Short mmCIF file of C-alpha atoms in Angstrom, two decimals:
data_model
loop_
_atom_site.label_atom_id
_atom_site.label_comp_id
_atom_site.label_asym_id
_atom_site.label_seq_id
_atom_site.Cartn_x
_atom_site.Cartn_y
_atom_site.Cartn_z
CA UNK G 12 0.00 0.00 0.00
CA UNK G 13 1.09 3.69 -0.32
CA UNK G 14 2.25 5.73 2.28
CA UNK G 15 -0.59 8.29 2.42
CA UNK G 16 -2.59 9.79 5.27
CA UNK G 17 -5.72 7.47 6.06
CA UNK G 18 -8.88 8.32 5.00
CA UNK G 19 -11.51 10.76 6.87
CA UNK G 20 -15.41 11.30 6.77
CA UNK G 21 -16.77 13.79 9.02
CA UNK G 22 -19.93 11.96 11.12
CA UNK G 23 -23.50 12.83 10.00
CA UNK G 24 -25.05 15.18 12.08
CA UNK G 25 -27.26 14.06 15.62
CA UNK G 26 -30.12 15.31 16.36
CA UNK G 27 -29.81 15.98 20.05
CA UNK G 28 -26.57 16.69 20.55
CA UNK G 29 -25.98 19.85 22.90
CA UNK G 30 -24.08 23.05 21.80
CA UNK G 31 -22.69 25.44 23.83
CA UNK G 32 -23.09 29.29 23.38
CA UNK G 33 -19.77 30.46 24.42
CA UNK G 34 -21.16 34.39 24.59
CA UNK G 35 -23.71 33.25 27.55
CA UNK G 36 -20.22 32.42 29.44
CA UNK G 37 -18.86 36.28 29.78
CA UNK G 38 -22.44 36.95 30.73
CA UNK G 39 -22.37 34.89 33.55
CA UNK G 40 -18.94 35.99 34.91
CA UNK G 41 -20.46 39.39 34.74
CA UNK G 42 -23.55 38.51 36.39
CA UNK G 43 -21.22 36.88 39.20
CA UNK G 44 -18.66 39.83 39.42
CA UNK G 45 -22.07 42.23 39.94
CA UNK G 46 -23.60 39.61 42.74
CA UNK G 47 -26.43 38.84 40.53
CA UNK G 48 -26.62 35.18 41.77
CA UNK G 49 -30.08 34.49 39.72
CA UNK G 50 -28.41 35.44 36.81
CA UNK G 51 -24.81 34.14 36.94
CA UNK G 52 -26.82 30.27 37.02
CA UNK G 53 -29.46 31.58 34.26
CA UNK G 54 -26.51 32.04 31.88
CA UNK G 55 -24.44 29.51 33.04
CA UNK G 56 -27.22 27.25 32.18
CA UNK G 57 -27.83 29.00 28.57
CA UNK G 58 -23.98 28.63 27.93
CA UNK G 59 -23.94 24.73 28.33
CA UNK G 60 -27.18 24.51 26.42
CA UNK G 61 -29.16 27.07 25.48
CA UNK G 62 -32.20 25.03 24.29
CA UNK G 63 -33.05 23.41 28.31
CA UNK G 64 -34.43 27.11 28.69
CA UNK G 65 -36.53 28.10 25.75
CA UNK G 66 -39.55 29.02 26.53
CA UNK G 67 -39.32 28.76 30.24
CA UNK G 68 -40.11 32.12 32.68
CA UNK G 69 -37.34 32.61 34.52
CA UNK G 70 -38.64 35.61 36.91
CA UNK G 71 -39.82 33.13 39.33
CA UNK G 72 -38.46 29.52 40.38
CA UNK G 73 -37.25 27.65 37.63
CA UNK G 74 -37.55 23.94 37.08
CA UNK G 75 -35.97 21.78 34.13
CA UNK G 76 -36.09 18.13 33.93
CA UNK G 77 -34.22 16.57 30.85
CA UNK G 78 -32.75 13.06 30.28
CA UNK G 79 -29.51 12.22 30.06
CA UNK G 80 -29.07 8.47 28.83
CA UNK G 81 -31.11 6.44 31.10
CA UNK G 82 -31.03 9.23 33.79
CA UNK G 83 -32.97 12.37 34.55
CA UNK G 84 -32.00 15.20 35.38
CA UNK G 85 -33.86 17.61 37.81
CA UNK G 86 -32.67 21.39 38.12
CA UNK G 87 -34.62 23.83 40.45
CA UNK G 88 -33.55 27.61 41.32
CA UNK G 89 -35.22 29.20 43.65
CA UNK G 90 -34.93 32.31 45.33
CA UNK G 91 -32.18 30.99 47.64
CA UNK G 92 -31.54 27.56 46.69
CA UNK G 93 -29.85 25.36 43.22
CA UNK G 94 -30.76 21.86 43.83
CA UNK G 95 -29.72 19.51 41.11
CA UNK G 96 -31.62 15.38 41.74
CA UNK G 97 -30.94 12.73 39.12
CA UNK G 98 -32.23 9.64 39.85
CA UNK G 99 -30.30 7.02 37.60
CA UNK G 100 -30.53 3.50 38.18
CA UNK G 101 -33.01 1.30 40.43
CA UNK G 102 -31.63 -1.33 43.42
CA UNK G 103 -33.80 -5.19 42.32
CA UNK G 104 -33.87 -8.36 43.54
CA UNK G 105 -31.15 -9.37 41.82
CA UNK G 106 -28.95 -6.90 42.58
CA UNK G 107 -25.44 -7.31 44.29
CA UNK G 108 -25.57 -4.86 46.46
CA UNK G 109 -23.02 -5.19 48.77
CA UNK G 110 -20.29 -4.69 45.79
CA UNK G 111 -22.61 -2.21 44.28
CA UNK G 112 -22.62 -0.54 47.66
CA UNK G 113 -19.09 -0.78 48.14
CA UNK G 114 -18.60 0.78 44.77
CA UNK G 115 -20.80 3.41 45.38
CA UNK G 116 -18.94 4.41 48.32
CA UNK G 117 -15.66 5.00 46.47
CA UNK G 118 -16.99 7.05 43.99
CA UNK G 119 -18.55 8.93 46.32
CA UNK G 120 -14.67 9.89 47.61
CA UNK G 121 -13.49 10.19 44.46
CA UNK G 122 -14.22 10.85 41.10
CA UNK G 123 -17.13 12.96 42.49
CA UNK G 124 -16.08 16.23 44.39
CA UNK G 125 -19.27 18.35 44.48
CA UNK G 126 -22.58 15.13 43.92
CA UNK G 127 -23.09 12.80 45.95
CA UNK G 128 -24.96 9.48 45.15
CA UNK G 129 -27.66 8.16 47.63
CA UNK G 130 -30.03 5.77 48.46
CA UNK G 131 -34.00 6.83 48.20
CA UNK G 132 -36.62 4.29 48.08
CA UNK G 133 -34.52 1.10 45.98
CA UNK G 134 -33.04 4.10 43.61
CA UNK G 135 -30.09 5.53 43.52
CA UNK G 136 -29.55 9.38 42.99
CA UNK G 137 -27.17 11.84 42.25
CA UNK G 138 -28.03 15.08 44.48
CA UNK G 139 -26.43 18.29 44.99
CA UNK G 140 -27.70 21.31 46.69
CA UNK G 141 -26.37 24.85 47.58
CA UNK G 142 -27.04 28.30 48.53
CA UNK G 143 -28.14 30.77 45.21
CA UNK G 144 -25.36 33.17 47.25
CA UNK G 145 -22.88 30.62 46.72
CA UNK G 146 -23.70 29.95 43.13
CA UNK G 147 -20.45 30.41 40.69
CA UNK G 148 -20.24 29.95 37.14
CA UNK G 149 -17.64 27.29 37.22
CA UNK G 150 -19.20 25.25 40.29
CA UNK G 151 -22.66 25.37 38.52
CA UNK G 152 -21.07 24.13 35.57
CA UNK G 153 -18.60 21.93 37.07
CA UNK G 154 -21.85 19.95 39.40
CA UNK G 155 -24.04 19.66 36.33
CA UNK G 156 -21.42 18.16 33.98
CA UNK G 157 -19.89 16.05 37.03
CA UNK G 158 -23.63 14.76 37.48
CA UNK G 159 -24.39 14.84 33.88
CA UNK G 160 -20.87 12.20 32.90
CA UNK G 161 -21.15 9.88 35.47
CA UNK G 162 -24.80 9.28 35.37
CA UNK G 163 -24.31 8.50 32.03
CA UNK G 164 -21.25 6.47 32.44
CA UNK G 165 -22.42 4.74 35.58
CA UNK G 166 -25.50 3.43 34.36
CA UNK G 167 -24.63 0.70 31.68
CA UNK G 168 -21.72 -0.15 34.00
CA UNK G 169 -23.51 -0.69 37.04
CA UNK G 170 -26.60 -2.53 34.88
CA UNK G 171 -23.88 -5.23 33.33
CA UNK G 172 -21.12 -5.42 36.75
CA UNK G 173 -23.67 -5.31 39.27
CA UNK G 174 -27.30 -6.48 37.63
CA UNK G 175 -28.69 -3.04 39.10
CA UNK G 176 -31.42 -1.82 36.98
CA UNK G 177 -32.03 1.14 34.92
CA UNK G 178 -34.08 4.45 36.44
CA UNK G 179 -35.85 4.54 32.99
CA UNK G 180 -35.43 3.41 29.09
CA UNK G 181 -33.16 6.17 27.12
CA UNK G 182 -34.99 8.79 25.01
CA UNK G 183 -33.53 7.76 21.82
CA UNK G 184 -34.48 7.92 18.71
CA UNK G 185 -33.26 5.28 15.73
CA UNK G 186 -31.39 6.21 13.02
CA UNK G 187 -32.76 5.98 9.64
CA UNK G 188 -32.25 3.21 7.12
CA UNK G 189 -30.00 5.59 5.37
CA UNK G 190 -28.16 7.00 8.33
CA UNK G 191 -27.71 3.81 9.40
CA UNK G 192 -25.77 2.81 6.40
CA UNK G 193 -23.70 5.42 5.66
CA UNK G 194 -22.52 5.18 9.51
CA UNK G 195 -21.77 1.61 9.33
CA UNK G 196 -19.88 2.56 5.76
CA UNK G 197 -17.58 4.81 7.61
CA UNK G 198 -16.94 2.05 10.63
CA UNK G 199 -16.40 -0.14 8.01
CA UNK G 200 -13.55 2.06 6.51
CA UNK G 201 -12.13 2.79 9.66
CA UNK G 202 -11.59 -0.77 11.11
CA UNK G 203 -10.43 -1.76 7.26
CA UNK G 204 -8.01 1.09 7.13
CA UNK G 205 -6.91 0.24 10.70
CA UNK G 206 -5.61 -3.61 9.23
CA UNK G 207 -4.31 -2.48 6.50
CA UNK G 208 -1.67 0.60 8.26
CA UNK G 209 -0.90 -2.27 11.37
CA UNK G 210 0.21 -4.16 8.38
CA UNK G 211 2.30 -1.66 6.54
CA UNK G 212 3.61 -0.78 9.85
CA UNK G 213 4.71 -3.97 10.48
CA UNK G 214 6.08 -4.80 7.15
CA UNK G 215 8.25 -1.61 7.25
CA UNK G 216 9.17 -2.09 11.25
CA UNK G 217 7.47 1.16 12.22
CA UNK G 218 6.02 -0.68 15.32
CA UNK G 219 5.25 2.64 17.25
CA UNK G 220 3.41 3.61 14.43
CA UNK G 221 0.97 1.22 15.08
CA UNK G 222 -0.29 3.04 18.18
CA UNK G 223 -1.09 6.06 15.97
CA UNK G 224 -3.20 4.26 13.49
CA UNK G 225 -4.91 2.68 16.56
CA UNK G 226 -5.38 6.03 18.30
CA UNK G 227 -6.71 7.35 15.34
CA UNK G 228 -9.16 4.53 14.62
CA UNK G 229 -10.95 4.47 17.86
CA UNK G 230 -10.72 8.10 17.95
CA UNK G 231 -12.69 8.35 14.61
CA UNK G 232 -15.60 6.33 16.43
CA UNK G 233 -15.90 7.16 19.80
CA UNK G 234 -16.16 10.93 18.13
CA UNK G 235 -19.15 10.45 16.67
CA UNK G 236 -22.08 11.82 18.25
CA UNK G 237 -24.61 8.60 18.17
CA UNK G 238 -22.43 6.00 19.79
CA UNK G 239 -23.96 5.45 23.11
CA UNK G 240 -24.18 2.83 25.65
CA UNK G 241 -21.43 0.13 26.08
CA UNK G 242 -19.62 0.84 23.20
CA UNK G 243 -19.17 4.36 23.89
CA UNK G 244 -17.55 3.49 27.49
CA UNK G 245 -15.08 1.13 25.80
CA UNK G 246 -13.87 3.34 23.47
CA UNK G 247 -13.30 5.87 26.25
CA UNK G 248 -11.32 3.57 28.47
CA UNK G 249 -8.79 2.56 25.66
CA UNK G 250 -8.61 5.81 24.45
CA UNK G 251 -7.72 7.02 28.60
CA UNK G 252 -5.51 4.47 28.78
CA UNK G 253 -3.42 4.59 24.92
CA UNK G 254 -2.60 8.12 26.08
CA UNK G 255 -1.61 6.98 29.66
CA UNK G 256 2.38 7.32 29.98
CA UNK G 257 2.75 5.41 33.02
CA UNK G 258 1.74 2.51 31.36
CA UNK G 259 4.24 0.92 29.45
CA UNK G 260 4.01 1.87 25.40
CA UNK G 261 4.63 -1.62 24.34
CA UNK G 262 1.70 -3.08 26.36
CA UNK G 263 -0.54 -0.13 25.22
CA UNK G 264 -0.16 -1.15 21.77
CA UNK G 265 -0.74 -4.80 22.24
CA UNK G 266 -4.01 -3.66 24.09
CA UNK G 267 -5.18 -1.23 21.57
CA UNK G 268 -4.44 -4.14 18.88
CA UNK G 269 -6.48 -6.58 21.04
CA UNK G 270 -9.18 -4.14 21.50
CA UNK G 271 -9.44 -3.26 17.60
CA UNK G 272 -9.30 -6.50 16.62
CA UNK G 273 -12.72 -7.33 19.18
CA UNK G 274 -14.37 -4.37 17.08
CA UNK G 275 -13.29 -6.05 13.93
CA UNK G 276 -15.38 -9.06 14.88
CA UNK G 277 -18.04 -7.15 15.67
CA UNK G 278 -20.98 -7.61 13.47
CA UNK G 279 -22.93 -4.39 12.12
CA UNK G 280 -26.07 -5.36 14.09
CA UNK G 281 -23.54 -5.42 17.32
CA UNK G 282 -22.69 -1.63 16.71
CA UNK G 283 -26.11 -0.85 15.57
CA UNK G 284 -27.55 -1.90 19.68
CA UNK G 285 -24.88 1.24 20.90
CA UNK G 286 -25.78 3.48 17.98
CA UNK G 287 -28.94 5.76 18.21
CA UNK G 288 -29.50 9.71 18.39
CA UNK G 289 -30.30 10.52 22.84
CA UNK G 290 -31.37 13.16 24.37
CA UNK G 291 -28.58 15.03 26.59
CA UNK G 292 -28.78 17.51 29.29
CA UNK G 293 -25.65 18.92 28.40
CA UNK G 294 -22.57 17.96 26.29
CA UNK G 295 -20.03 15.09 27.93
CA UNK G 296 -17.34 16.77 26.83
CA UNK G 297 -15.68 20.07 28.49
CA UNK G 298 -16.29 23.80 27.47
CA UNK G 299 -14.23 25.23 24.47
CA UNK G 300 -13.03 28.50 23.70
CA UNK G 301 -10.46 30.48 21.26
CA UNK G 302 -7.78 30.75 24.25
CA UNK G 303 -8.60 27.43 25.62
CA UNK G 304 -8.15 25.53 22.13
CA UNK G 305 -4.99 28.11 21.66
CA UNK G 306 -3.51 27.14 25.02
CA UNK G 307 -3.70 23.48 24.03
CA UNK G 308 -2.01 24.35 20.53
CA UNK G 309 0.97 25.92 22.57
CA UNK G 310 1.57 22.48 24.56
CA UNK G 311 1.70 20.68 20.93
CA UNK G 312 4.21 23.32 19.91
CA UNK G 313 7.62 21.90 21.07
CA UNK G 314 6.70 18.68 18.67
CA UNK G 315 5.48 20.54 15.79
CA UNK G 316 8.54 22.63 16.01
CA UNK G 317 10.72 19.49 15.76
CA UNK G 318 9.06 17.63 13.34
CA UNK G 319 8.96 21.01 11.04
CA UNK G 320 12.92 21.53 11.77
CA UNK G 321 13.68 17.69 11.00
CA UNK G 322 11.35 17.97 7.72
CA UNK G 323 9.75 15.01 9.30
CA UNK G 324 6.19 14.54 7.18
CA UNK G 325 5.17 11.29 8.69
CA UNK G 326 5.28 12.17 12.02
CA UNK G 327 3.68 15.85 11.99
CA UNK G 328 0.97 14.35 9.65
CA UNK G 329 -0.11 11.54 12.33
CA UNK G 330 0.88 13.57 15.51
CA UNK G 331 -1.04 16.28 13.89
CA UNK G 332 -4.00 13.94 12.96
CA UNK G 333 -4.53 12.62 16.31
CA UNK G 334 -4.12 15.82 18.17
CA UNK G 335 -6.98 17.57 16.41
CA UNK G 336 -9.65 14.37 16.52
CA UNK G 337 -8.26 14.36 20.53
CA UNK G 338 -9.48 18.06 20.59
CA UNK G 339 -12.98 17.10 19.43
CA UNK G 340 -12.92 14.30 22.08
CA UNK G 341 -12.15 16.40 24.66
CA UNK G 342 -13.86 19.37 23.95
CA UNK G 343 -17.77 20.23 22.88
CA UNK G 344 -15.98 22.55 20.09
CA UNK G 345 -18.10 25.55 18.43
CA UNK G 346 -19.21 25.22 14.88
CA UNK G 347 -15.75 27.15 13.13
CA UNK G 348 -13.63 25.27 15.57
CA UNK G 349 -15.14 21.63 14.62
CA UNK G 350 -15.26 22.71 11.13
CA UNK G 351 -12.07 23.80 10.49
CA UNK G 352 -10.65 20.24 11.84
CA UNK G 353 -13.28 18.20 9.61
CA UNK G 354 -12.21 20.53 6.62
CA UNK G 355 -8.43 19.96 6.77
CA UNK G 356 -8.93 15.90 7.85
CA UNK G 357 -11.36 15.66 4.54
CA UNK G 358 -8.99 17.86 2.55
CA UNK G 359 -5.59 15.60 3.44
CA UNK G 360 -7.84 12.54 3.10
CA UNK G 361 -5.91 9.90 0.80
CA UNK G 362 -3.32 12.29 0.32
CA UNK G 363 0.26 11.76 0.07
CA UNK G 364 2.30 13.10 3.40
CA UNK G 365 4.46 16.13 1.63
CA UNK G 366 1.03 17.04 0.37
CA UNK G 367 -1.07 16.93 3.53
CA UNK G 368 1.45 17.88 6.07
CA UNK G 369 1.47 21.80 5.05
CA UNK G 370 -2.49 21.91 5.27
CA UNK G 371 -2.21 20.43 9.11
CA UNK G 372 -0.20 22.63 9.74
CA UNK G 373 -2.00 25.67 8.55
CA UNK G 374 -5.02 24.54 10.56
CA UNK G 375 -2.75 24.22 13.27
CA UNK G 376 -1.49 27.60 13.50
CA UNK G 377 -4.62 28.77 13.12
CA UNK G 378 -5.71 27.64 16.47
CA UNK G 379 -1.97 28.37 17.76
CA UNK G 380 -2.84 32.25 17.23
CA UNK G 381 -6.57 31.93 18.01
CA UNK G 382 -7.58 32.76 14.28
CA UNK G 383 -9.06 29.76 13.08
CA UNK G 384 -10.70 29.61 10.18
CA UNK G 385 -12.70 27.18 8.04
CA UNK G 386 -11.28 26.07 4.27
CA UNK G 387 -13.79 28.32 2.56
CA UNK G 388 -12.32 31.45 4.55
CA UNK G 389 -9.01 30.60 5.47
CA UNK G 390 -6.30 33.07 4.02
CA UNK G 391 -3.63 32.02 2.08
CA UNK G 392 0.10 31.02 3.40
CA UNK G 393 0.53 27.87 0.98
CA UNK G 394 3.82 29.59 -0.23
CA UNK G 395 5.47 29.65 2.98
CA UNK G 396 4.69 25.91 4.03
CA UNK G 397 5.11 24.60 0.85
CA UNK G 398 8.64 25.95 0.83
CA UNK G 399 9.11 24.11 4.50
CA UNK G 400 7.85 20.78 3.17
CA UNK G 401 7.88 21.08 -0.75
#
């Protein structure tokens, strides 16, 4: 096979996946700098999603109650309390519930540092509850997305380890016929793809390589919006634990092979059971912004910089490549930022590395100097990195 940058198709669109409206954010801060409690959690709540208050009067107390996976969430704001309920999974007969106890217990220590998760009537609950004086935008947002992931995490987890049951069924809604095809098309690609690079890699005795293409691969899927349930968690703990460097590299790439090959096997009616469009309370991943994306562009600079002084294609194309699909993990991106990474992965798509690796890197320093643009508007400084990699 040739040497060329593997193939990307950005995912089809879900229907209910939450969007943050970064200007609600500055709003908030200002609402908290000028002691205007109410307000600071009105537009901290509009910033993670906008839609959970449409159409709601806000003078008085304020209730929302959306679902998030199998859970639901419960916000009320009065005039001197935020209390935030979620009940998410139900205690049956057939529950172990000493080790689901036990488990219980250490969560509530740690990961959780503002919830808690109780006991109430055979269900369990997330709960949270504080003064309106006390209410800051980065505590409300921290509870409510601390709430929000491990409700959603927990759940499927908890069902399968610990035969607990779940609260309710998911609001979900299928994917079409069509959807459904074109999304197993693109899984289909991936895992292909994925054989064919551990080969090449191989062949040529680039093992290390073969944790990029693997990084890449599961990084492709667990990005799109629609994978839910147990595949979704899977994805996340081998992509948590390919980027862990206290474990051994070696062994992660002999896990991350294992694991791809297991998704290999899996048939498309397998990965159709963990693929459907659900309603969310508020995005899973963390808030975005021009200086947040630009301060994680300056800790990649050190190994651009290298790569660009050694005229070292292959490795700025995949370091590159895996950097901005980590970014869309990691971060519920606005519409420019997303864009501009979908553009430049579709534009380098099949392309040969000399080729591709000055278009990375245009979209790179783009968010290095907080000026990203999409393809259609970006400015023009082919010249200078085709003379660095021509």
């Amino acid at each position: 096979m040739k040497n060329v940058v593997p193939t990307f198709k950005r995912p089809i669109k879900s229907k209910d996946e939450p969007r943050t409206d970064v200007s609600h954010w500055d709003k908030a801060m200002d609402a908290y700098d000028a002691k205007d409690h109410r307000k600071t959690i009105i537009e901290t709540i509009n910033y993670m999603n906008p839609s959970l208050l449409w159409g709601k009067e806000t003078n008085g107390n304020i209730e929302i109650d959306q679902g998030q996976g199998s859970a639901q969430i419960h916000v009320k704001v009065t005039n001197d309390k935020f209390l935030v309920k979620a009940p998410f999974l139900k205690i049956t007969e057939n529950t172990n519930k000493v080790a689901l106890f036990r488990k219980i217990g250490e969560i509530n220590f740690n990961p959780l540092t503002l919830a808690q998760i109780r006991l109430r009537n055979d269900t369990l609950w997330f709960e949270y509850e504080m003064p309106v004086t006390l209410a800051q935008p980065y505590k409300i947002y921290d509870v409510l997305r601390e709430i929000c992931v491990y409700a959603d995490d927990y759940d499927d987890e908890f069902v399968e380890k610990y035969k607990a049951g779940f609260y309710q069924e998911p609001n979900v809604t299928p994917l079409s016929e069509e959807e459904k095809e074109k999304v197993w098309q693109q899984i289909n690609t991936i895992l292909t793809e994925w054989k064919e690079y551990v080969a090449f890699f191989k062949e040529k005795r680039w093992d290390a390589f073969q944790w990029d293409i693997t990084v890449i691969s599961i990084l492709k899927i667990v990005n799109m919006p629609y994978v839910h349930g147990n595949l979704r968690t899977k994805l996340q703990e081998y992509v948590h634990n390919l980027f862990n460097g206290k474990i051994d590299f070696n062994h992660r790439i002999d896990k991350g092979n294992n694991f791809m090959q297991k998704l290999c096997a899996k048939t498309k009616d397998e990965y159709m059971k963990d693929i459907y469009h659900a309603e969310a309370f508020v995005s899973l991943k963390w808030r975005s912004s021009t200086q947040i994306l630009q301060d994680d562009a300056k800790n990649m600079e050190r190994n651009v910089a290298k790569y660009v002084k050694d005229r070292d294609n292959l490795m700025l194309c995949y370091y590159l490549q895996y950097s901005f699909l980590h970014i869309l993990y990691n971060f519920n991106v606005e519409e420019v930022h997303k864009n501009a990474i979908y553009d430049v992965l579709e534009e380098v798509s099949g392309k040969e590395l000399h080729i591709a690796a000055p278009k990375l890197l245009k979209t790179y320093y783009g968010f290095l100097d907080g000026n990203t643009k999409t393809s259609s508007k970006s400015g023009s400084k082919k010249g200078l990195f085709a003379k660095l990699f021509g």
